[in-house]
Amino acid sequence: MYELLKDNHEKVMMELAADASHSIECVSPYVKKEVTTKLLSRKKTTTSISLITNPSLRNLLSDSLDSEALTSWLAASGHVYGHASLHAKIYLFDRQMGIITSANLTNGGLRNNLEYGILFDNTQLVQQVSNELDCLYQDSLTDKLTRNKVNELVRLQQVLKQAFHQNEIKEHAATYTSLTEETITKQLKG
């Protein structure tokens, strides 16, 4: 079975999470706490969970990745991995059903944005994706994130966030002050 997902990512994912008996594996560079909480509240207590994400400082500082979401995964006895160049979005349920999609594990990705994906249960494809995930877990760019590592990321995020936003404002201050209504109107016409 193959099914195109367009505007029903959240509904399908939450149903699959609730039905999973053994494992839920999520691969998403952007992860938000609200979606994490919803997903984790639907999983069975015996279902193992793992997340591979991209915990770059840029993702944390821009709030594309919630450090609280990572903490939630760990608090639920989940395994969390970081991969330095991750952009993929893959979701596997019991290694029997899978979704390959453009949708991140965020409200935008699952609910608000126009995203496309494929839901599948084809045994051969599920096995190929499972093998790829196993390779990803072992990849030299993949690091298992412990509570201590996540706490360090949170600390760095707090220290750098203010400086990041101040530099961003300073960098663009000339642009902000020189924009007139006429300039904005001209730019919007393009």
mmCIF file with all atom_site columns, C-alpha atoms in Angstrom:
data_model
loop_
_atom_site.group_PDB
_atom_site.id
_atom_site.type_symbol
_atom_site.label_atom_id
_atom_site.label_alt_id
_atom_site.label_comp_id
_atom_site.label_asym_id
_atom_site.label_entity_id
_atom_site.label_seq_id
_atom_site.pdbx_PDB_ins_code
_atom_site.Cartn_x
_atom_site.Cartn_y
_atom_site.Cartn_z
_atom_site.occupancy
_atom_site.B_iso_or_equiv
_atom_site.pdbx_formal_charge
_atom_site.auth_seq_id
_atom_site.auth_comp_id
_atom_site.auth_asym_id
_atom_site.auth_atom_id
_atom_site.pdbx_PDB_model_num
ATOM 1   C CA . MET A 1 1   ? 0.000  0.000  0.000  1.00 0.00 ? 1   MET A CA 1
ATOM 2   C CA . TYR A 1 2   ? 1.133  3.503  -0.883 1.00 0.00 ? 2   TYR A CA 1
ATOM 3   C CA . GLU A 1 3   ? -0.837 6.611  -0.009 1.00 0.00 ? 3   GLU A CA 1
ATOM 4   C CA . LEU A 1 4   ? -0.140 10.248 -0.794 1.00 0.00 ? 4   LEU A CA 1
ATOM 5   C CA . LEU A 1 5   ? -0.198 12.484 2.270  1.00 0.00 ? 5   LEU A CA 1
ATOM 6   C CA . LYS A 1 6   ? -0.965 16.147 1.743  1.00 0.00 ? 6   LYS A CA 1
ATOM 7   C CA . ASP A 1 7   ? -3.087 17.756 4.432  1.00 0.00 ? 7   ASP A CA 1
ATOM 8   C CA . ASN A 1 8   ? -3.494 14.839 6.801  1.00 0.00 ? 8   ASN A CA 1
ATOM 9   C CA . HIS A 1 9   ? 0.039  14.319 8.165  1.00 0.00 ? 9   HIS A CA 1
ATOM 10  C CA . GLU A 1 10  ? -0.881 14.969 11.786 1.00 0.00 ? 10  GLU A CA 1
ATOM 11  C CA . LYS A 1 11  ? -3.963 12.737 11.796 1.00 0.00 ? 11  LYS A CA 1
ATOM 12  C CA . VAL A 1 12  ? -2.136 9.824  10.153 1.00 0.00 ? 12  VAL A CA 1
ATOM 13  C CA . MET A 1 13  ? 0.974  10.159 12.327 1.00 0.00 ? 13  MET A CA 1
ATOM 14  C CA . MET A 1 14  ? -0.972 10.308 15.582 1.00 0.00 ? 14  MET A CA 1
ATOM 15  C CA . GLU A 1 15  ? -3.042 7.256  14.603 1.00 0.00 ? 15  GLU A CA 1
ATOM 16  C CA . LEU A 1 16  ? 0.119  5.315  13.703 1.00 0.00 ? 16  LEU A CA 1
ATOM 17  C CA . ALA A 1 17  ? 1.772  6.388  16.972 1.00 0.00 ? 17  ALA A CA 1
ATOM 18  C CA . ALA A 1 18  ? -1.234 5.167  18.960 1.00 0.00 ? 18  ALA A CA 1
ATOM 19  C CA . ASP A 1 19  ? -1.245 1.832  17.086 1.00 0.00 ? 19  ASP A CA 1
ATOM 20  C CA . ALA A 1 20  ? 2.517  1.166  17.345 1.00 0.00 ? 20  ALA A CA 1
ATOM 21  C CA . SER A 1 21  ? 3.254  -1.674 19.752 1.00 0.00 ? 21  SER A CA 1
ATOM 22  C CA . HIS A 1 22  ? 7.028  -1.955 19.538 1.00 0.00 ? 22  HIS A CA 1
ATOM 23  C CA . SER A 1 23  ? 8.710  1.152  18.163 1.00 0.00 ? 23  SER A CA 1
ATOM 24  C CA . ILE A 1 24  ? 8.317  4.667  16.852 1.00 0.00 ? 24  ILE A CA 1
ATOM 25  C CA . GLU A 1 25  ? 11.311 6.131  15.018 1.00 0.00 ? 25  GLU A CA 1
ATOM 26  C CA . CYS A 1 26  ? 11.292 9.762  13.949 1.00 0.00 ? 26  CYS A CA 1
ATOM 27  C CA . VAL A 1 27  ? 13.857 11.537 11.792 1.00 0.00 ? 27  VAL A CA 1
ATOM 28  C CA . SER A 1 28  ? 13.345 15.285 11.622 1.00 0.00 ? 28  SER A CA 1
ATOM 29  C CA . PRO A 1 29  ? 15.751 18.218 11.838 1.00 0.00 ? 29  PRO A CA 1
ATOM 30  C CA . TYR A 1 30  ? 13.085 20.490 13.330 1.00 0.00 ? 30  TYR A CA 1
ATOM 31  C CA . VAL A 1 31  ? 11.108 19.300 16.338 1.00 0.00 ? 31  VAL A CA 1
ATOM 32  C CA . LYS A 1 32  ? 8.738  21.274 18.519 1.00 0.00 ? 32  LYS A CA 1
ATOM 33  C CA . LYS A 1 33  ? 7.595  20.532 22.055 1.00 0.00 ? 33  LYS A CA 1
ATOM 34  C CA . GLU A 1 34  ? 3.846  20.767 21.381 1.00 0.00 ? 34  GLU A CA 1
ATOM 35  C CA . VAL A 1 35  ? 3.980  18.086 18.665 1.00 0.00 ? 35  VAL A CA 1
ATOM 36  C CA . THR A 1 36  ? 6.350  15.963 20.758 1.00 0.00 ? 36  THR A CA 1
ATOM 37  C CA . THR A 1 37  ? 3.948  16.108 23.710 1.00 0.00 ? 37  THR A CA 1
ATOM 38  C CA . LYS A 1 38  ? 1.040  15.092 21.493 1.00 0.00 ? 38  LYS A CA 1
ATOM 39  C CA . LEU A 1 39  ? 2.967  12.205 19.921 1.00 0.00 ? 39  LEU A CA 1
ATOM 40  C CA . LEU A 1 40  ? 4.315  10.914 23.235 1.00 0.00 ? 40  LEU A CA 1
ATOM 41  C CA . SER A 1 41  ? 0.874  11.082 24.871 1.00 0.00 ? 41  SER A CA 1
ATOM 42  C CA . ARG A 1 42  ? -0.484 8.710  22.220 1.00 0.00 ? 42  ARG A CA 1
ATOM 43  C CA . LYS A 1 43  ? 2.220  6.059  22.378 1.00 0.00 ? 43  LYS A CA 1
ATOM 44  C CA . LYS A 1 44  ? 1.804  2.909  24.416 1.00 0.00 ? 44  LYS A CA 1
ATOM 45  C CA . THR A 1 45  ? 3.991  2.678  27.522 1.00 0.00 ? 45  THR A CA 1
ATOM 46  C CA . THR A 1 46  ? 5.775  -0.377 26.104 1.00 0.00 ? 46  THR A CA 1
ATOM 47  C CA . THR A 1 47  ? 6.569  1.253  22.757 1.00 0.00 ? 47  THR A CA 1
ATOM 48  C CA . SER A 1 48  ? 10.190 2.347  22.393 1.00 0.00 ? 48  SER A CA 1
ATOM 49  C CA . ILE A 1 49  ? 10.855 5.716  20.811 1.00 0.00 ? 49  ILE A CA 1
ATOM 50  C CA . SER A 1 50  ? 13.822 7.258  19.070 1.00 0.00 ? 50  SER A CA 1
ATOM 51  C CA . LEU A 1 51  ? 14.484 10.583 17.423 1.00 0.00 ? 51  LEU A CA 1
ATOM 52  C CA . ILE A 1 52  ? 17.237 11.638 15.062 1.00 0.00 ? 52  ILE A CA 1
ATOM 53  C CA . THR A 1 53  ? 17.423 15.405 14.702 1.00 0.00 ? 53  THR A CA 1
ATOM 54  C CA . ASN A 1 54  ? 19.855 18.176 13.820 1.00 0.00 ? 54  ASN A CA 1
ATOM 55  C CA . PRO A 1 55  ? 20.784 19.930 17.095 1.00 0.00 ? 55  PRO A CA 1
ATOM 56  C CA . SER A 1 56  ? 22.878 22.642 15.482 1.00 0.00 ? 56  SER A CA 1
ATOM 57  C CA . LEU A 1 57  ? 23.111 25.896 17.390 1.00 0.00 ? 57  LEU A CA 1
ATOM 58  C CA . ARG A 1 58  ? 21.511 27.626 14.406 1.00 0.00 ? 58  ARG A CA 1
ATOM 59  C CA . ASN A 1 59  ? 18.447 25.362 14.706 1.00 0.00 ? 59  ASN A CA 1
ATOM 60  C CA . LEU A 1 60  ? 18.286 25.912 18.464 1.00 0.00 ? 60  LEU A CA 1
ATOM 61  C CA . LEU A 1 61  ? 18.861 29.669 18.296 1.00 0.00 ? 61  LEU A CA 1
ATOM 62  C CA . SER A 1 62  ? 16.265 30.142 15.565 1.00 0.00 ? 62  SER A CA 1
ATOM 63  C CA . ASP A 1 63  ? 13.767 28.056 17.585 1.00 0.00 ? 63  ASP A CA 1
ATOM 64  C CA . SER A 1 64  ? 13.365 25.566 14.739 1.00 0.00 ? 64  SER A CA 1
ATOM 65  C CA . LEU A 1 65  ? 14.337 22.903 17.267 1.00 0.00 ? 65  LEU A CA 1
ATOM 66  C CA . ASP A 1 66  ? 12.986 23.124 20.810 1.00 0.00 ? 66  ASP A CA 1
ATOM 67  C CA . SER A 1 67  ? 15.448 22.019 23.455 1.00 0.00 ? 67  SER A CA 1
ATOM 68  C CA . GLU A 1 68  ? 12.364 21.275 25.584 1.00 0.00 ? 68  GLU A CA 1
ATOM 69  C CA . ALA A 1 69  ? 11.245 18.776 22.948 1.00 0.00 ? 69  ALA A CA 1
ATOM 70  C CA . LEU A 1 70  ? 14.573 16.936 23.263 1.00 0.00 ? 70  LEU A CA 1
ATOM 71  C CA . THR A 1 71  ? 14.190 16.912 27.037 1.00 0.00 ? 71  THR A CA 1
ATOM 72  C CA . SER A 1 72  ? 10.671 15.475 26.639 1.00 0.00 ? 72  SER A CA 1
ATOM 73  C CA . TRP A 1 73  ? 11.931 12.639 24.432 1.00 0.00 ? 73  TRP A CA 1
ATOM 74  C CA . LEU A 1 74  ? 14.595 11.762 26.996 1.00 0.00 ? 74  LEU A CA 1
ATOM 75  C CA . ALA A 1 75  ? 12.153 12.031 29.903 1.00 0.00 ? 75  ALA A CA 1
ATOM 76  C CA . ALA A 1 76  ? 9.934  9.494  28.125 1.00 0.00 ? 76  ALA A CA 1
ATOM 77  C CA . SER A 1 77  ? 12.903 7.067  28.069 1.00 0.00 ? 77  SER A CA 1
ATOM 78  C CA . GLY A 1 78  ? 13.439 7.811  24.420 1.00 0.00 ? 78  GLY A CA 1
ATOM 79  C CA . HIS A 1 79  ? 16.692 7.713  22.540 1.00 0.00 ? 79  HIS A CA 1
ATOM 80  C CA . VAL A 1 80  ? 17.764 10.977 20.941 1.00 0.00 ? 80  VAL A CA 1
ATOM 81  C CA . TYR A 1 81  ? 20.482 11.277 18.326 1.00 0.00 ? 81  TYR A CA 1
ATOM 82  C CA . GLY A 1 82  ? 21.957 14.315 16.664 1.00 0.00 ? 82  GLY A CA 1
ATOM 83  C CA . HIS A 1 83  ? 23.243 14.338 13.104 1.00 0.00 ? 83  HIS A CA 1
ATOM 84  C CA . ALA A 1 84  ? 25.199 17.337 11.864 1.00 0.00 ? 84  ALA A CA 1
ATOM 85  C CA . SER A 1 85  ? 23.829 17.473 8.309  1.00 0.00 ? 85  SER A CA 1
ATOM 86  C CA . LEU A 1 86  ? 20.369 15.956 8.725  1.00 0.00 ? 86  LEU A CA 1
ATOM 87  C CA . HIS A 1 87  ? 17.620 17.296 6.488  1.00 0.00 ? 87  HIS A CA 1
ATOM 88  C CA . ALA A 1 88  ? 15.552 14.099 5.994  1.00 0.00 ? 88  ALA A CA 1
ATOM 89  C CA . LYS A 1 89  ? 12.070 13.539 7.411  1.00 0.00 ? 89  LYS A CA 1
ATOM 90  C CA . ILE A 1 90  ? 11.251 9.869  7.945  1.00 0.00 ? 90  ILE A CA 1
ATOM 91  C CA . TYR A 1 91  ? 8.843  8.234  10.373 1.00 0.00 ? 91  TYR A CA 1
ATOM 92  C CA . LEU A 1 92  ? 8.679  4.477  11.024 1.00 0.00 ? 92  LEU A CA 1
ATOM 93  C CA . PHE A 1 93  ? 6.116  2.670  13.153 1.00 0.00 ? 93  PHE A CA 1
ATOM 94  C CA . ASP A 1 94  ? 6.939  -0.863 14.343 1.00 0.00 ? 94  ASP A CA 1
ATOM 95  C CA . ARG A 1 95  ? 9.141  -1.051 11.248 1.00 0.00 ? 95  ARG A CA 1
ATOM 96  C CA . GLN A 1 96  ? 5.975  -2.054 9.406  1.00 0.00 ? 96  GLN A CA 1
ATOM 97  C CA . MET A 1 97  ? 4.557  1.323  8.342  1.00 0.00 ? 97  MET A CA 1
ATOM 98  C CA . GLY A 1 98  ? 6.539  4.318  7.200  1.00 0.00 ? 98  GLY A CA 1
ATOM 99  C CA . ILE A 1 99  ? 6.236  7.888  6.036  1.00 0.00 ? 99  ILE A CA 1
ATOM 100 C CA . ILE A 1 100 ? 8.803  9.711  3.923  1.00 0.00 ? 100 ILE A CA 1
ATOM 101 C CA . THR A 1 101 ? 7.803  13.346 3.701  1.00 0.00 ? 101 THR A CA 1
ATOM 102 C CA . SER A 1 102 ? 8.767  16.981 3.549  1.00 0.00 ? 102 SER A CA 1
ATOM 103 C CA . ALA A 1 103 ? 7.070  17.533 6.941  1.00 0.00 ? 103 ALA A CA 1
ATOM 104 C CA . ASN A 1 104 ? 9.119  18.264 10.043 1.00 0.00 ? 104 ASN A CA 1
ATOM 105 C CA . LEU A 1 105 ? 7.895  17.228 13.491 1.00 0.00 ? 105 LEU A CA 1
ATOM 106 C CA . THR A 1 106 ? 6.351  20.666 14.029 1.00 0.00 ? 106 THR A CA 1
ATOM 107 C CA . ASN A 1 107 ? 2.882  22.190 13.878 1.00 0.00 ? 107 ASN A CA 1
ATOM 108 C CA . GLY A 1 108 ? 3.876  23.823 10.604 1.00 0.00 ? 108 GLY A CA 1
ATOM 109 C CA . GLY A 1 109 ? 5.030  20.539 9.153  1.00 0.00 ? 109 GLY A CA 1
ATOM 110 C CA . LEU A 1 110 ? 2.165  18.362 10.341 1.00 0.00 ? 110 LEU A CA 1
ATOM 111 C CA . ARG A 1 111 ? -0.709 20.819 10.315 1.00 0.00 ? 111 ARG A CA 1
ATOM 112 C CA . ASN A 1 112 ? -0.166 24.262 8.763  1.00 0.00 ? 112 ASN A CA 1
ATOM 113 C CA . ASN A 1 113 ? 2.224  24.034 5.800  1.00 0.00 ? 113 ASN A CA 1
ATOM 114 C CA . LEU A 1 114 ? 1.574  22.513 2.415  1.00 0.00 ? 114 LEU A CA 1
ATOM 115 C CA . GLU A 1 115 ? 3.620  19.313 2.735  1.00 0.00 ? 115 GLU A CA 1
ATOM 116 C CA . TYR A 1 116 ? 3.690  16.139 0.680  1.00 0.00 ? 116 TYR A CA 1
ATOM 117 C CA . GLY A 1 117 ? 4.636  12.671 1.762  1.00 0.00 ? 117 GLY A CA 1
ATOM 118 C CA . ILE A 1 118 ? 4.128  9.000  1.056  1.00 0.00 ? 118 ILE A CA 1
ATOM 119 C CA . LEU A 1 119 ? 2.672  6.563  3.583  1.00 0.00 ? 119 LEU A CA 1
ATOM 120 C CA . PHE A 1 120 ? 3.726  2.990  2.846  1.00 0.00 ? 120 PHE A CA 1
ATOM 121 C CA . ASP A 1 121 ? 3.680  -0.520 4.229  1.00 0.00 ? 121 ASP A CA 1
ATOM 122 C CA . ASN A 1 122 ? 5.516  -2.236 1.367  1.00 0.00 ? 122 ASN A CA 1
ATOM 123 C CA . THR A 1 123 ? 7.750  -4.810 3.094  1.00 0.00 ? 123 THR A CA 1
ATOM 124 C CA . GLN A 1 124 ? 10.714 -4.285 0.789  1.00 0.00 ? 124 GLN A CA 1
ATOM 125 C CA . LEU A 1 125 ? 10.618 -0.487 1.124  1.00 0.00 ? 125 LEU A CA 1
ATOM 126 C CA . VAL A 1 126 ? 10.137 -0.657 4.905  1.00 0.00 ? 126 VAL A CA 1
ATOM 127 C CA . GLN A 1 127 ? 13.197 -2.925 5.106  1.00 0.00 ? 127 GLN A CA 1
ATOM 128 C CA . GLN A 1 128 ? 15.280 -0.564 2.953  1.00 0.00 ? 128 GLN A CA 1
ATOM 129 C CA . VAL A 1 129 ? 14.300 2.431  5.088  1.00 0.00 ? 129 VAL A CA 1
ATOM 130 C CA . SER A 1 130 ? 14.955 0.441  8.281  1.00 0.00 ? 130 SER A CA 1
ATOM 131 C CA . ASN A 1 131 ? 18.429 -0.464 6.991  1.00 0.00 ? 131 ASN A CA 1
ATOM 132 C CA . GLU A 1 132 ? 19.099 3.200  6.185  1.00 0.00 ? 132 GLU A CA 1
ATOM 133 C CA . LEU A 1 133 ? 18.070 4.204  9.702  1.00 0.00 ? 133 LEU A CA 1
ATOM 134 C CA . ASP A 1 134 ? 20.342 1.547  11.178 1.00 0.00 ? 134 ASP A CA 1
ATOM 135 C CA . CYS A 1 135 ? 23.203 3.015  9.126  1.00 0.00 ? 135 CYS A CA 1
ATOM 136 C CA . LEU A 1 136 ? 22.254 6.506  10.245 1.00 0.00 ? 136 LEU A CA 1
ATOM 137 C CA . TYR A 1 137 ? 22.350 5.479  13.922 1.00 0.00 ? 137 TYR A CA 1
ATOM 138 C CA . GLN A 1 138 ? 25.919 4.228  13.337 1.00 0.00 ? 138 GLN A CA 1
ATOM 139 C CA . ASP A 1 139 ? 27.054 7.122  11.099 1.00 0.00 ? 139 ASP A CA 1
ATOM 140 C CA . SER A 1 140 ? 30.183 8.975  12.236 1.00 0.00 ? 140 SER A CA 1
ATOM 141 C CA . LEU A 1 141 ? 28.196 12.247 12.137 1.00 0.00 ? 141 LEU A CA 1
ATOM 142 C CA . THR A 1 142 ? 25.550 10.835 14.486 1.00 0.00 ? 142 THR A CA 1
ATOM 143 C CA . ASP A 1 143 ? 25.928 11.431 18.197 1.00 0.00 ? 143 ASP A CA 1
ATOM 144 C CA . LYS A 1 144 ? 23.739 9.952  20.922 1.00 0.00 ? 144 LYS A CA 1
ATOM 145 C CA . LEU A 1 145 ? 22.399 12.809 23.004 1.00 0.00 ? 145 LEU A CA 1
ATOM 146 C CA . THR A 1 146 ? 22.274 12.244 26.747 1.00 0.00 ? 146 THR A CA 1
ATOM 147 C CA . ARG A 1 147 ? 20.563 14.464 29.310 1.00 0.00 ? 147 ARG A CA 1
ATOM 148 C CA . ASN A 1 148 ? 23.943 16.064 30.040 1.00 0.00 ? 148 ASN A CA 1
ATOM 149 C CA . LYS A 1 149 ? 24.538 16.871 26.366 1.00 0.00 ? 149 LYS A CA 1
ATOM 150 C CA . VAL A 1 150 ? 21.028 18.298 25.999 1.00 0.00 ? 150 VAL A CA 1
ATOM 151 C CA . ASN A 1 151 ? 21.520 20.362 29.173 1.00 0.00 ? 151 ASN A CA 1
ATOM 152 C CA . GLU A 1 152 ? 24.751 21.728 27.686 1.00 0.00 ? 152 GLU A CA 1
ATOM 153 C CA . LEU A 1 153 ? 22.918 22.617 24.464 1.00 0.00 ? 153 LEU A CA 1
ATOM 154 C CA . VAL A 1 154 ? 20.251 24.407 26.520 1.00 0.00 ? 154 VAL A CA 1
ATOM 155 C CA . ARG A 1 155 ? 22.956 26.317 28.408 1.00 0.00 ? 155 ARG A CA 1
ATOM 156 C CA . LEU A 1 156 ? 24.677 27.334 25.170 1.00 0.00 ? 156 LEU A CA 1
ATOM 157 C CA . GLN A 1 157 ? 21.355 28.290 23.663 1.00 0.00 ? 157 GLN A CA 1
ATOM 158 C CA . GLN A 1 158 ? 20.533 30.601 26.569 1.00 0.00 ? 158 GLN A CA 1
ATOM 159 C CA . VAL A 1 159 ? 23.958 32.241 26.528 1.00 0.00 ? 159 VAL A CA 1
ATOM 160 C CA . LEU A 1 160 ? 24.092 32.733 22.778 1.00 0.00 ? 160 LEU A CA 1
ATOM 161 C CA . LYS A 1 161 ? 20.449 33.505 22.008 1.00 0.00 ? 161 LYS A CA 1
ATOM 162 C CA . GLN A 1 162 ? 20.555 37.091 23.188 1.00 0.00 ? 162 GLN A CA 1
ATOM 163 C CA . ALA A 1 163 ? 23.814 37.776 21.340 1.00 0.00 ? 163 ALA A CA 1
ATOM 164 C CA . PHE A 1 164 ? 22.468 36.025 18.218 1.00 0.00 ? 164 PHE A CA 1
ATOM 165 C CA . HIS A 1 165 ? 19.367 38.201 18.079 1.00 0.00 ? 165 HIS A CA 1
ATOM 166 C CA . GLN A 1 166 ? 21.260 41.405 18.924 1.00 0.00 ? 166 GLN A CA 1
ATOM 167 C CA . ASN A 1 167 ? 23.765 40.760 16.119 1.00 0.00 ? 167 ASN A CA 1
ATOM 168 C CA . GLU A 1 168 ? 20.953 39.951 13.708 1.00 0.00 ? 168 GLU A CA 1
ATOM 169 C CA . ILE A 1 169 ? 19.240 43.246 14.514 1.00 0.00 ? 169 ILE A CA 1
ATOM 170 C CA . LYS A 1 170 ? 22.501 45.231 14.251 1.00 0.00 ? 170 LYS A CA 1
ATOM 171 C CA . GLU A 1 171 ? 23.350 43.519 10.965 1.00 0.00 ? 171 GLU A CA 1
ATOM 172 C CA . HIS A 1 172 ? 20.035 44.535 9.436  1.00 0.00 ? 172 HIS A CA 1
ATOM 173 C CA . ALA A 1 173 ? 19.500 47.849 11.250 1.00 0.00 ? 173 ALA A CA 1
ATOM 174 C CA . ALA A 1 174 ? 20.458 49.945 8.199  1.00 0.00 ? 174 ALA A CA 1
ATOM 175 C CA . THR A 1 175 ? 17.987 48.007 6.072  1.00 0.00 ? 175 THR A CA 1
ATOM 176 C CA . TYR A 1 176 ? 15.197 48.451 8.605  1.00 0.00 ? 176 TYR A CA 1
ATOM 177 C CA . THR A 1 177 ? 15.688 52.186 8.939  1.00 0.00 ? 177 THR A CA 1
ATOM 178 C CA . SER A 1 178 ? 16.029 52.873 5.218  1.00 0.00 ? 178 SER A CA 1
ATOM 179 C CA . LEU A 1 179 ? 12.868 51.108 4.156  1.00 0.00 ? 179 LEU A CA 1
ATOM 180 C CA . THR A 1 180 ? 10.226 53.570 3.133  1.00 0.00 ? 180 THR A CA 1
ATOM 181 C CA . GLU A 1 181 ? 6.698  52.756 2.114  1.00 0.00 ? 181 GLU A CA 1
ATOM 182 C CA . GLU A 1 182 ? 7.703  53.361 -1.497 1.00 0.00 ? 182 GLU A CA 1
ATOM 183 C CA . THR A 1 183 ? 10.687 50.945 -1.240 1.00 0.00 ? 183 THR A CA 1
ATOM 184 C CA . ILE A 1 184 ? 8.570  48.248 0.398  1.00 0.00 ? 184 ILE A CA 1
ATOM 185 C CA . THR A 1 185 ? 5.838  48.639 -2.243 1.00 0.00 ? 185 THR A CA 1
ATOM 186 C CA . LYS A 1 186 ? 8.387  48.303 -5.058 1.00 0.00 ? 186 LYS A CA 1
ATOM 187 C CA . GLN A 1 187 ? 9.883  45.181 -3.452 1.00 0.00 ? 187 GLN A CA 1
ATOM 188 C CA . LEU A 1 188 ? 6.474  43.576 -3.003 1.00 0.00 ? 188 LEU A CA 1
ATOM 189 C CA . LYS A 1 189 ? 5.600  44.034 -6.692 1.00 0.00 ? 189 LYS A CA 1
ATOM 190 C CA . GLY A 1 190 ? 8.356  41.632 -7.755 1.00 0.00 ? 190 GLY A CA 1
#
